[in-house]
Short mmCIF file of C-alpha atoms and ligand atoms in Angstrom, two decimals:
data_model
loop_
_atom_site.label_atom_id
_atom_site.label_comp_id
_atom_site.label_asym_id
_atom_site.label_seq_id
_atom_site.Cartn_x
_atom_site.Cartn_y
_atom_site.Cartn_z
CA MET A 611 -9.48 -25.06 24.06
CA HIS A 612 -9.06 -28.55 25.54
CA ASN A 613 -7.17 -27.24 28.56
CA LEU A 614 -10.11 -25.09 29.70
CA THR A 615 -12.10 -26.07 32.78
CA ILE A 616 -15.89 -26.38 32.79
CA ALA A 617 -16.17 -22.96 34.48
CA GLU A 618 -14.01 -21.45 31.71
CA LEU A 619 -15.94 -23.24 28.94
CA VAL A 620 -19.24 -21.92 30.34
CA LYS A 621 -17.83 -18.39 30.28
CA GLY A 622 -16.42 -18.76 26.75
CA LEU A 623 -19.75 -20.03 25.44
CA GLN A 624 -21.78 -17.35 27.17
CA ASN A 625 -19.44 -14.58 25.98
CA LYS A 626 -19.56 -16.09 22.46
CA THR A 627 -15.77 -16.53 22.35
CA PHE A 628 -16.59 -19.84 20.63
CA SER A 629 -19.77 -21.67 19.77
CA SER A 630 -20.81 -25.04 21.12
CA GLN A 631 -20.66 -26.47 17.60
CA GLU A 632 -17.01 -25.36 17.22
CA LEU A 633 -16.14 -26.62 20.67
CA THR A 634 -17.96 -29.92 20.19
CA GLN A 635 -16.39 -30.56 16.78
CA GLN A 636 -12.91 -29.90 18.20
CA THR A 637 -13.64 -32.17 21.15
CA LEU A 638 -14.79 -34.99 18.88
CA ASP A 639 -11.80 -34.56 16.54
CA ARG A 640 -9.44 -34.69 19.49
CA ILE A 641 -11.07 -37.80 20.93
CA HIS A 642 -10.76 -39.57 17.55
CA ALA A 643 -7.11 -38.48 17.21
CA VAL A 644 -5.86 -39.03 20.76
CA ASP A 645 -8.03 -41.68 22.37
CA PRO A 646 -6.81 -44.72 20.40
CA THR A 647 -3.75 -44.52 22.72
CA PHE A 648 -5.80 -44.55 25.92
CA ASN A 649 -9.04 -46.38 25.02
CA SER A 650 -11.02 -44.25 27.48
CA PHE A 651 -14.18 -44.26 25.35
CA ILE A 652 -16.29 -47.28 24.44
CA SER A 653 -18.36 -45.24 22.01
CA VAL A 654 -18.24 -41.70 20.66
CA SER A 655 -21.58 -40.17 19.68
CA ASP A 656 -20.67 -37.62 17.01
CA GLU A 657 -24.19 -37.27 15.66
CA ARG A 658 -25.99 -36.92 18.99
CA ALA A 659 -23.31 -34.49 20.20
CA LEU A 660 -23.47 -32.22 17.16
CA GLN A 661 -27.28 -32.12 17.33
CA GLN A 662 -27.13 -31.18 21.01
CA ALA A 663 -24.47 -28.55 20.24
CA LYS A 664 -26.68 -27.00 17.57
CA ALA A 665 -29.62 -26.82 19.98
CA ALA A 666 -27.30 -25.36 22.64
CA ASP A 667 -26.09 -22.64 20.27
CA ALA A 668 -29.71 -21.66 19.58
CA LEU A 669 -30.38 -21.34 23.32
CA LEU A 670 -27.13 -19.42 23.87
CA ALA A 671 -28.11 -16.99 21.10
CA LYS A 672 -31.41 -16.30 22.89
CA GLY A 673 -29.49 -15.48 26.07
CA ASP A 674 -31.41 -17.67 28.52
CA ALA A 675 -29.20 -20.73 28.41
CA PRO A 676 -29.11 -23.24 31.32
CA THR A 677 -25.87 -23.73 33.33
CA LEU A 678 -23.97 -26.24 31.22
CA CYS A 679 -25.40 -25.14 27.91
CA GLY A 680 -23.11 -26.30 25.10
CA VAL A 681 -20.41 -27.86 27.32
CA PRO A 682 -19.15 -31.28 26.13
CA ILE A 683 -19.13 -33.96 28.80
CA ALA A 684 -18.79 -37.75 28.78
CA GLN A 685 -21.03 -40.28 30.49
CA LYS A 686 -19.73 -43.46 32.07
CA ASP A 687 -21.08 -46.38 30.05
CA ILE A 688 -23.09 -47.54 33.07
CA PHE A 689 -25.78 -44.88 32.47
CA CYS A 690 -28.58 -45.73 30.07
CA THR A 691 -28.65 -43.36 27.12
CA ASN A 692 -31.67 -43.28 24.86
CA GLY A 693 -30.82 -44.64 21.41
CA THR A 694 -27.09 -44.87 22.27
CA LEU A 695 -25.19 -48.07 23.00
CA THR A 696 -24.86 -48.77 26.75
CA THR A 697 -22.58 -51.71 27.52
CA CYS A 698 -21.50 -51.44 31.17
CA GLY A 699 -18.14 -52.72 29.91
CA SER A 700 -19.59 -56.18 29.30
CA LYS A 701 -20.06 -58.57 26.40
CA MET A 702 -23.44 -59.24 28.03
CA LEU A 703 -24.60 -55.77 26.93
CA HIS A 704 -22.39 -55.32 23.85
CA ASN A 705 -25.53 -54.73 21.75
CA PHE A 706 -27.84 -53.01 24.26
CA VAL A 707 -29.43 -49.76 23.10
CA PRO A 708 -31.72 -48.46 25.86
CA PRO A 709 -35.03 -46.81 24.99
CA TYR A 710 -34.63 -44.16 27.71
CA ASP A 711 -32.12 -41.87 29.41
CA ALA A 712 -31.06 -42.39 33.04
CA THR A 713 -32.17 -39.59 35.38
CA VAL A 714 -28.55 -38.40 35.57
CA VAL A 715 -28.42 -38.16 31.78
CA ASP A 716 -31.80 -36.38 31.75
CA ASN A 717 -30.44 -33.86 34.25
CA TYR A 718 -27.47 -33.14 31.98
CA ASN A 719 -29.81 -32.82 29.00
CA ALA A 720 -31.90 -30.30 30.93
CA ALA A 721 -28.74 -28.33 31.79
CA GLY A 722 -27.91 -28.14 28.07
CA ALA A 723 -24.76 -30.28 28.23
CA VAL A 724 -23.51 -32.05 25.12
CA MET A 725 -22.82 -35.77 25.52
CA VAL A 726 -19.81 -36.67 23.37
CA GLY A 727 -19.60 -40.34 24.27
CA LYS A 728 -19.60 -43.16 26.78
CA THR A 729 -16.52 -43.96 28.83
CA ASN A 730 -14.82 -47.30 29.33
CA MET A 731 -15.09 -49.11 32.67
CA ASP A 732 -14.47 -52.38 34.45
CA GLU A 733 -17.17 -54.90 33.58
CA PHE A 734 -20.32 -54.03 35.57
CA ALA A 735 -18.10 -51.66 37.61
CA MET A 736 -16.28 -54.56 39.28
CA GLY A 737 -12.59 -53.80 39.48
CA SER A 738 -9.92 -51.32 40.46
CA SER A 739 -7.82 -51.25 37.30
CA ASN A 740 -10.11 -51.26 34.25
CA GLU A 741 -8.55 -54.55 33.21
CA THR A 742 -11.92 -56.36 33.35
CA SER A 743 -13.57 -54.35 30.55
CA PHE A 744 -14.75 -56.44 27.59
CA PHE A 745 -13.63 -53.49 25.44
CA GLY A 746 -9.99 -53.66 26.54
CA SER A 747 -8.18 -51.91 29.35
CA VAL A 748 -7.79 -48.14 29.62
CA LYS A 749 -4.23 -46.76 29.70
CA ASN A 750 -3.23 -44.20 32.30
CA PRO A 751 -2.38 -40.92 30.48
CA TRP A 752 0.51 -40.36 32.92
CA ASP A 753 2.12 -43.67 32.00
CA THR A 754 0.57 -45.98 29.45
CA ASN A 755 2.20 -49.02 31.07
CA CYS A 756 0.06 -48.37 34.13
CA VAL A 757 -3.62 -48.80 34.96
CA PRO A 758 -5.85 -45.72 35.34
CA GLY A 759 -7.62 -47.29 38.33
CA GLY A 760 -11.19 -48.52 38.22
CA SER A 761 -13.93 -49.02 37.73
CA SER A 762 -14.38 -45.48 36.35
CA GLY A 763 -10.94 -45.53 34.69
CA GLY A 764 -12.31 -44.38 31.34
CA SER A 765 -13.86 -41.25 32.83
CA ALA A 766 -10.71 -40.51 34.84
CA ALA A 767 -8.37 -41.02 31.86
CA ALA A 768 -10.60 -38.95 29.53
CA VAL A 769 -10.47 -36.00 31.97
CA ALA A 770 -6.73 -36.42 32.72
CA ALA A 771 -5.95 -36.53 28.98
CA GLN A 772 -8.09 -33.38 28.58
CA LEU A 773 -10.41 -35.05 26.09
CA VAL A 774 -13.32 -33.64 28.12
CA ALA A 775 -13.39 -31.23 31.04
CA GLY A 776 -15.86 -33.38 32.96
CA ALA A 777 -17.26 -36.89 33.03
CA THR A 778 -19.73 -38.76 35.17
CA ALA A 779 -18.65 -41.80 37.15
CA THR A 780 -19.96 -44.17 39.82
CA ASP A 781 -18.53 -45.35 43.11
CA THR A 782 -19.57 -48.56 44.90
CA GLY A 783 -16.36 -49.06 46.88
CA GLY A 784 -13.98 -46.45 45.51
CA SER A 785 -14.53 -46.36 41.75
CA ILE A 786 -14.58 -42.58 41.53
CA ARG A 787 -11.95 -41.68 44.12
CA GLN A 788 -9.31 -44.34 43.33
CA PRO A 789 -9.14 -43.69 39.54
CA ALA A 790 -9.24 -39.93 40.20
CA ALA A 791 -6.21 -40.38 42.48
CA LEU A 792 -4.32 -42.57 40.00
CA CYS A 793 -4.99 -40.14 37.13
CA GLY A 794 -4.25 -36.93 39.06
CA ILE A 795 -7.74 -35.39 38.90
CA THR A 796 -10.59 -34.42 41.23
CA GLY A 797 -13.25 -37.06 41.93
CA LEU A 798 -16.41 -36.63 44.01
CA LYS A 799 -18.66 -39.38 45.35
CA PRO A 800 -21.74 -37.78 46.90
CA THR A 801 -23.75 -39.03 49.88
CA TYR A 802 -25.73 -42.20 49.12
CA GLY A 803 -29.13 -41.02 47.89
CA ARG A 804 -27.99 -37.54 46.74
CA VAL A 805 -28.01 -38.52 43.05
CA SER A 806 -30.63 -40.75 41.43
CA ARG A 807 -29.63 -44.29 40.49
CA TRP A 808 -32.53 -44.68 38.07
CA GLY A 809 -31.20 -45.87 34.72
CA MET A 810 -27.75 -46.49 36.21
CA ILE A 811 -27.03 -50.18 35.76
CA ALA A 812 -26.97 -51.70 39.25
CA PHE A 813 -23.94 -53.42 40.76
CA ALA A 814 -24.56 -53.30 44.53
CA SER A 815 -27.66 -51.19 45.09
CA SER A 816 -27.06 -50.24 48.72
CA LEU A 817 -23.58 -48.89 47.86
CA ASP A 818 -23.71 -47.54 44.28
CA GLN A 819 -23.65 -43.77 43.91
CA ALA A 820 -23.02 -41.53 40.91
CA GLY A 821 -20.63 -38.61 40.99
CA THR A 822 -18.13 -36.55 39.05
CA MET A 823 -14.65 -36.54 37.50
CA THR A 824 -13.20 -33.08 36.79
CA ARG A 825 -9.89 -31.28 37.07
CA THR A 826 -11.05 -28.81 39.73
CA ALA A 827 -13.34 -28.74 42.75
CA GLU A 828 -15.16 -25.77 41.24
CA ASP A 829 -16.08 -27.92 38.23
CA ALA A 830 -17.17 -30.74 40.53
CA ALA A 831 -19.51 -28.24 42.22
CA ILE A 832 -20.99 -27.27 38.85
CA MET A 833 -21.49 -30.90 37.83
CA LEU A 834 -22.96 -31.97 41.17
CA GLN A 835 -25.43 -29.08 40.98
CA THR A 836 -26.61 -30.57 37.70
CA MET A 837 -26.73 -34.20 38.84
CA ALA A 838 -28.23 -33.89 42.31
CA SER A 839 -32.00 -34.19 42.32
CA TYR A 840 -34.79 -35.93 44.13
CA ASP A 841 -36.19 -38.68 41.94
CA SER A 842 -39.34 -40.58 42.86
CA LYS A 843 -38.27 -43.32 40.40
CA ASP A 844 -35.42 -44.28 42.75
CA SER A 845 -36.80 -45.23 46.16
CA THR A 846 -33.37 -44.77 47.76
CA CYS A 847 -32.98 -41.21 46.45
CA VAL A 848 -33.34 -38.83 49.39
CA ASP A 849 -35.56 -35.75 49.32
CA HIS A 850 -33.04 -33.49 51.03
CA PRO A 851 -32.46 -29.79 50.21
CA ILE A 852 -29.77 -29.26 47.57
CA ASP A 853 -27.14 -26.69 48.55
CA ASP A 854 -25.77 -24.07 46.20
CA TYR A 855 -22.40 -25.79 45.88
CA ARG A 856 -20.60 -22.90 44.20
CA ALA A 857 -21.81 -20.30 46.68
CA SER A 858 -19.69 -21.67 49.55
CA LEU A 859 -16.50 -22.48 47.61
CA ASN A 860 -14.72 -19.37 48.85
CA ASN A 861 -15.68 -19.68 52.52
CA SER A 862 -12.69 -19.47 54.83
CA ILE A 863 -11.46 -22.77 56.28
CA GLU A 864 -9.92 -21.01 59.30
CA GLY A 865 -10.71 -23.15 62.35
CA LEU A 866 -11.68 -26.23 60.31
CA THR A 867 -11.05 -29.43 62.28
CA ILE A 868 -9.49 -32.22 60.24
CA GLY A 869 -9.65 -35.77 61.60
CA LEU A 870 -6.77 -38.07 60.70
CA PRO A 871 -7.72 -41.73 61.27
CA LYS A 872 -4.70 -43.53 62.65
CA GLU A 873 -5.83 -46.69 60.84
CA TYR A 874 -5.29 -44.95 57.46
CA PHE A 875 -1.57 -44.38 58.01
CA GLY A 876 -0.37 -47.86 58.91
CA GLU A 877 1.12 -50.88 57.22
CA GLY A 878 0.68 -51.19 53.46
CA LEU A 879 0.75 -47.47 52.73
CA ASP A 880 3.42 -46.53 50.18
CA PRO A 881 5.92 -44.15 51.90
CA GLY A 882 5.88 -41.64 49.01
CA THR A 883 2.08 -41.51 49.08
CA GLN A 884 2.15 -41.02 52.85
CA ALA A 885 4.67 -38.15 52.48
CA ARG A 886 2.49 -36.30 49.92
CA VAL A 887 -0.61 -36.72 52.08
CA GLU A 888 1.21 -35.43 55.17
CA GLU A 889 2.49 -32.41 53.24
CA ALA A 890 -1.09 -31.67 52.13
CA ILE A 891 -2.26 -31.79 55.75
CA LYS A 892 0.53 -29.35 56.68
CA GLN A 893 -0.71 -27.07 53.91
CA PHE A 894 -4.18 -27.12 55.49
CA GLU A 895 -2.66 -26.30 58.89
CA SER A 896 -0.87 -23.32 57.35
CA MET A 897 -4.29 -22.17 56.12
CA GLY A 898 -5.72 -22.18 59.65
CA ALA A 899 -7.08 -25.72 59.97
CA LYS A 900 -6.59 -27.78 63.12
CA VAL A 901 -5.65 -31.45 63.05
CA LYS A 902 -6.90 -34.12 65.43
CA GLU A 903 -5.92 -37.78 65.45
CA ILE A 904 -8.99 -39.99 65.47
CA SER A 905 -9.72 -43.69 65.39
CA LEU A 906 -12.09 -45.62 63.14
CA PRO A 907 -11.66 -48.87 65.06
CA HIS A 908 -13.53 -51.16 62.66
CA SER A 909 -11.59 -50.04 59.55
CA SER A 910 -9.88 -53.38 59.03
CA LEU A 911 -13.29 -55.03 58.64
CA SER A 912 -14.47 -52.85 55.78
CA VAL A 913 -12.90 -54.83 52.92
CA PRO A 914 -14.16 -58.23 54.21
CA ALA A 915 -17.68 -56.85 54.90
CA TYR A 916 -17.80 -55.21 51.46
CA TYR A 917 -16.74 -58.43 49.72
CA VAL A 918 -19.75 -60.20 51.21
CA ILE A 919 -22.34 -57.43 50.77
CA ALA A 920 -21.33 -56.23 47.28
CA PRO A 921 -21.18 -59.72 45.71
CA ALA A 922 -24.47 -60.68 47.43
CA GLU A 923 -26.24 -57.67 45.93
CA CYS A 924 -24.56 -58.17 42.55
CA SER A 925 -25.64 -61.80 42.37
CA ALA A 926 -29.25 -60.63 42.77
CA ASN A 927 -28.91 -57.62 40.41
CA LEU A 928 -27.20 -59.55 37.64
CA SER A 929 -29.79 -62.33 37.62
CA ARG A 930 -31.81 -60.18 35.20
CA PHE A 931 -29.28 -60.81 32.41
CA ASP A 932 -30.70 -64.07 31.14
CA GLY A 933 -30.39 -63.84 27.36
CA VAL A 934 -34.16 -63.52 27.01
CA ARG A 935 -35.09 -59.84 26.96
CA TYR A 936 -31.97 -57.95 25.93
CA GLY A 937 -28.22 -58.30 25.74
CA HIS A 938 -26.13 -61.27 24.68
CA ARG A 939 -27.95 -64.45 23.67
CA CYS A 940 -26.14 -67.71 22.82
CA GLU A 941 -26.53 -69.28 19.36
CA ASN A 942 -29.13 -72.04 18.88
CA PRO A 943 -30.12 -72.80 22.48
CA ALA A 944 -31.36 -76.39 22.93
CA ASP A 945 -33.86 -75.42 25.64
CA LEU A 946 -34.50 -72.70 28.23
CA GLU A 947 -31.88 -73.93 30.66
CA ASP A 948 -29.27 -74.12 27.91
CA LEU A 949 -30.24 -70.55 26.90
CA TYR A 950 -29.67 -69.24 30.45
CA LYS A 951 -26.47 -71.18 31.01
CA ARG A 952 -24.72 -70.42 27.76
CA SER A 953 -25.90 -66.80 27.48
CA ARG A 954 -24.61 -66.04 30.99
CA GLY A 955 -21.53 -68.24 30.59
CA GLU A 956 -20.53 -66.46 27.38
CA GLY A 957 -21.72 -62.97 28.34
CA PHE A 958 -19.99 -62.47 31.70
CA GLY A 959 -16.23 -62.22 32.27
CA ASP A 960 -14.26 -64.03 34.99
CA GLU A 961 -14.40 -61.33 37.69
CA VAL A 962 -18.17 -60.92 37.33
CA LYS A 963 -18.63 -64.70 37.54
CA ARG A 964 -16.44 -64.82 40.64
CA ARG A 965 -18.61 -62.17 42.34
CA ILE A 966 -21.88 -63.90 41.36
CA LEU A 967 -20.61 -67.20 42.77
CA VAL A 968 -19.43 -65.63 46.04
CA GLY A 969 -22.67 -63.66 46.38
CA ALA A 970 -24.99 -66.58 45.66
CA TYR A 971 -23.04 -68.68 48.19
CA ALA A 972 -23.22 -65.98 50.89
CA LEU A 973 -26.97 -65.64 50.40
CA SER A 974 -27.78 -69.34 50.29
CA ALA A 975 -29.81 -71.09 53.01
CA GLY A 976 -27.66 -72.00 55.98
CA TYR A 977 -24.98 -69.42 55.14
CA TYR A 978 -27.07 -66.25 55.11
CA ASP A 979 -26.69 -65.60 58.85
CA ALA A 980 -23.04 -66.58 58.96
CA TYR A 981 -22.01 -64.27 56.11
CA TYR A 982 -24.56 -61.75 54.90
CA ASN A 983 -26.18 -60.93 58.24
CA LYS A 984 -22.81 -60.80 59.96
CA ALA A 985 -21.46 -58.44 57.28
CA GLN A 986 -24.48 -56.17 57.74
CA LYS A 987 -23.81 -56.01 61.49
CA VAL A 988 -20.19 -55.10 60.81
CA ARG A 989 -21.40 -52.43 58.40
CA ARG A 990 -23.46 -50.88 61.20
CA LEU A 991 -20.35 -50.71 63.41
CA ILE A 992 -18.32 -49.09 60.62
CA LYS A 993 -21.01 -46.47 60.17
CA GLN A 994 -21.09 -45.79 63.92
CA ASP A 995 -17.31 -45.17 63.89
CA PHE A 996 -17.89 -42.31 61.46
CA VAL A 997 -20.91 -40.94 63.33
CA ASP A 998 -18.78 -40.81 66.49
CA ALA A 999 -15.81 -39.24 64.67
CA PHE A 1000 -17.93 -36.48 63.15
CA LYS A 1001 -18.93 -35.32 66.65
CA ASP A 1002 -15.40 -33.85 66.93
CA VAL A 1003 -14.20 -33.12 63.39
CA ASP A 1004 -15.50 -31.38 60.26
CA VAL A 1005 -13.69 -33.42 57.62
CA ILE A 1006 -11.71 -36.66 57.71
CA MET A 1007 -8.57 -36.87 55.57
CA GLY A 1008 -6.13 -39.54 54.51
CA PRO A 1009 -4.75 -41.24 51.42
CA THR A 1010 -7.20 -42.25 48.69
CA SER A 1011 -5.32 -45.34 47.66
CA PRO A 1012 -2.34 -47.17 49.18
CA THR A 1013 -0.11 -46.77 46.10
CA PRO A 1014 0.11 -44.68 42.94
CA ALA A 1015 -0.83 -46.26 39.58
CA PHE A 1016 0.54 -49.79 39.16
CA GLU A 1017 1.54 -51.71 36.02
CA PHE A 1018 -0.88 -53.76 33.96
CA GLY A 1019 -1.01 -57.38 35.06
CA SER A 1020 0.72 -56.75 38.38
CA LYS A 1021 -2.40 -57.45 40.45
CA SER A 1022 -4.80 -59.09 38.01
CA ASP A 1023 -3.95 -62.65 39.09
CA ASP A 1024 -4.30 -61.81 42.76
CA PRO A 1025 -7.86 -60.76 43.61
CA ILE A 1026 -7.01 -60.00 47.24
CA ALA A 1027 -4.21 -57.57 46.26
CA MET A 1028 -6.63 -55.91 43.85
CA TYR A 1029 -9.40 -55.73 46.49
CA LEU A 1030 -6.99 -54.00 48.90
CA GLU A 1031 -6.70 -51.08 46.47
CA ASP A 1032 -9.91 -49.79 48.03
CA ILE A 1033 -8.88 -50.24 51.65
CA TYR A 1034 -9.31 -46.51 52.41
CA THR A 1035 -12.38 -45.87 50.26
CA ILE A 1036 -14.79 -48.74 50.94
CA ALA A 1037 -15.83 -47.74 54.47
CA THR A 1038 -17.26 -44.49 53.09
CA ASN A 1039 -19.63 -46.46 50.84
CA LEU A 1040 -20.60 -48.84 53.64
CA ALA A 1041 -21.49 -45.78 55.76
CA GLY A 1042 -23.12 -43.89 52.84
CA LEU A 1043 -20.92 -40.81 53.35
CA PRO A 1044 -19.64 -38.38 50.69
CA GLY A 1045 -15.96 -38.57 49.73
CA MET A 1046 -13.55 -36.84 47.39
CA SER A 1047 -10.08 -37.36 46.01
CA ILE A 1048 -7.97 -34.36 45.03
CA PRO A 1049 -4.44 -34.31 43.59
CA CYS A 1050 -1.76 -33.59 46.21
CA GLY A 1051 1.51 -34.09 44.33
CA LEU A 1052 3.58 -36.78 42.66
CA VAL A 1053 5.62 -39.81 43.62
CA GLY A 1054 8.20 -40.00 40.86
CA ASP A 1055 6.12 -39.10 37.84
CA LYS A 1056 2.81 -40.49 39.16
CA PRO A 1057 0.02 -38.57 40.86
CA VAL A 1058 -1.16 -39.10 44.43
CA GLY A 1059 -4.67 -38.43 45.73
CA LEU A 1060 -5.71 -36.94 49.06
CA GLN A 1061 -9.02 -38.32 50.29
CA LEU A 1062 -11.57 -36.06 51.99
CA ILE A 1063 -14.57 -37.62 53.75
CA GLY A 1064 -17.47 -35.43 54.82
CA ASN A 1065 -20.56 -35.76 56.95
CA TYR A 1066 -23.91 -36.77 55.42
CA PHE A 1067 -25.12 -34.36 52.71
CA ASN A 1068 -22.24 -32.04 53.43
CA GLU A 1069 -20.83 -32.05 49.89
CA ALA A 1070 -20.70 -28.25 50.06
CA LYS A 1071 -18.12 -28.43 52.85
CA LEU A 1072 -15.97 -30.97 50.98
CA LEU A 1073 -16.05 -28.84 47.84
CA ASN A 1074 -15.22 -25.72 49.84
CA VAL A 1075 -12.24 -27.39 51.53
CA ALA A 1076 -11.01 -28.87 48.23
CA HIS A 1077 -11.41 -25.56 46.41
CA GLN A 1078 -9.47 -23.66 49.09
CA PHE A 1079 -6.65 -26.20 48.78
CA GLN A 1080 -6.66 -25.77 45.00
CA GLN A 1081 -6.56 -21.99 45.33
CA ALA A 1082 -3.38 -22.33 47.41
CA THR A 1083 -1.62 -25.16 45.51
CA HIS A 1084 -0.90 -26.12 41.90
CA PHE A 1085 -1.23 -29.93 42.04
CA HIS A 1086 -4.55 -29.98 40.16
CA THR A 1087 -2.87 -28.13 37.26
CA LEU A 1088 -0.16 -30.77 36.79
CA ALA A 1089 -0.72 -32.66 33.55
CA PRO A 1090 0.64 -35.83 31.98
CA GLN A 1091 3.83 -35.51 29.94
CA PHE A 1092 2.16 -36.01 26.56
CA LEU A 1093 0.17 -32.78 27.08
CA LYS A 1094 3.26 -30.62 27.60
CA GLY A 1095 3.39 -27.83 25.05
CA ASP A 1096 0.02 -28.97 23.66
CA LYS A 1097 -2.37 -26.00 23.70
N1 LIG B 515 -12.94 -51.86 43.27
C1 LIG B 515 -14.18 -52.16 43.96
C2 LIG B 515 -14.77 -53.42 43.39
O1 LIG B 515 -14.16 -54.01 42.58
C3 LIG B 515 -15.12 -51.00 43.85
C4 LIG B 515 -15.76 -50.89 42.53
C5 LIG B 515 -16.70 -49.72 42.44
O2 LIG B 515 -16.64 -48.80 43.24
N2 LIG B 515 -17.59 -49.80 41.46
O3 LIG B 515 -15.83 -53.83 43.75
#
């Protein structure tokens, strides 16, 4: 059953081919048996899952079950889950059990989904390799010597290893799309404000957005339909009509105009990755799409602007972890200052500390204008590049990440090399646009992702374009070696 997609699981449950309790038990057994190799889960919630499955079976028996009724999914461990450990990949929250569910989790509860566990991630979602998790790195199911990408590497690996058909994830600068690319699956980051951030532990509030990890675009449409909602508890959540994402999946893409930014095909792009992306574009042309070269002239400024804005916002957001109210507290503090210093010193890992230091510096008096304000002005220019480009094209395409999955340790001592992993994804977050990564082939035995960037709130178009590609190609059905012959 583990190789079924969400759409197939929904059908199987509704036709009573299997019950949610059977499916959930099998899913949990498989996670316990297989995941020790990959470490994609921080916690597995057997009890909560089996209770939800039982309730789902009762609803399914009545015949008026909601969309995802009985389907096992995983939540990234950045979402607060009532009564269930929520760590954000950090020692700081190693013992944090929230008293409420995030809005995203609530939406899945309302759709009848079964939460089987919480997925591993870079600490506070800072990273591109999952090597910064307090709970150990996640191994890429395609090659366990390689990283799965980050920060949502646990969600990506869990879906690639077919432990779950779908998982939630978050993307501040590429954390859905880059791990989806490195693990050979489909990742969707919606428009900023499409999905509520309430109860999602904040990294950089003006960039963070929740989305989906699945094997197919059709499943991403089903999950986004569940997650997208207007939420008055998140003042940045936008009250914008929600499309029926599945309804337009089969629309023809004849006449679609694809923009190819010349800045996304230059120096630093692995030749094999470039070849797979170009073949994918040719495939679209053979399906009736037109290609237009475009320019996003401020692209080279996106990584530097992001590494001022994101740390600045993180230094403010992470000031709440003080050892007083929840989370890690040092032993025997001498006084209040000692409590703050040692709790934070012991609770945060090196990358998080680096970001807090950079952010506090960029925001400090005398430097604010030189760094933070300047970065915000650059951000405006980056956004304008996209607004101009979308006057002439429907979708922008390019590589998701400059290289396929890399080996553990190969970039962890070089922050700049690690930061450049997101060179093609960060601008989308700075502009607030939706983006996707879909599998488009292999380099050697490692998957490559094609990035699709859409206009504001046009997730339906992205999903349609991705689905049409997946109807015509088999790349999304390729699976890691260890799954061969495993039914
Ligand atoms: N890799 C980027 C960073 O380290 C993006 C992370 C993310 O999207 N959460 O900040």
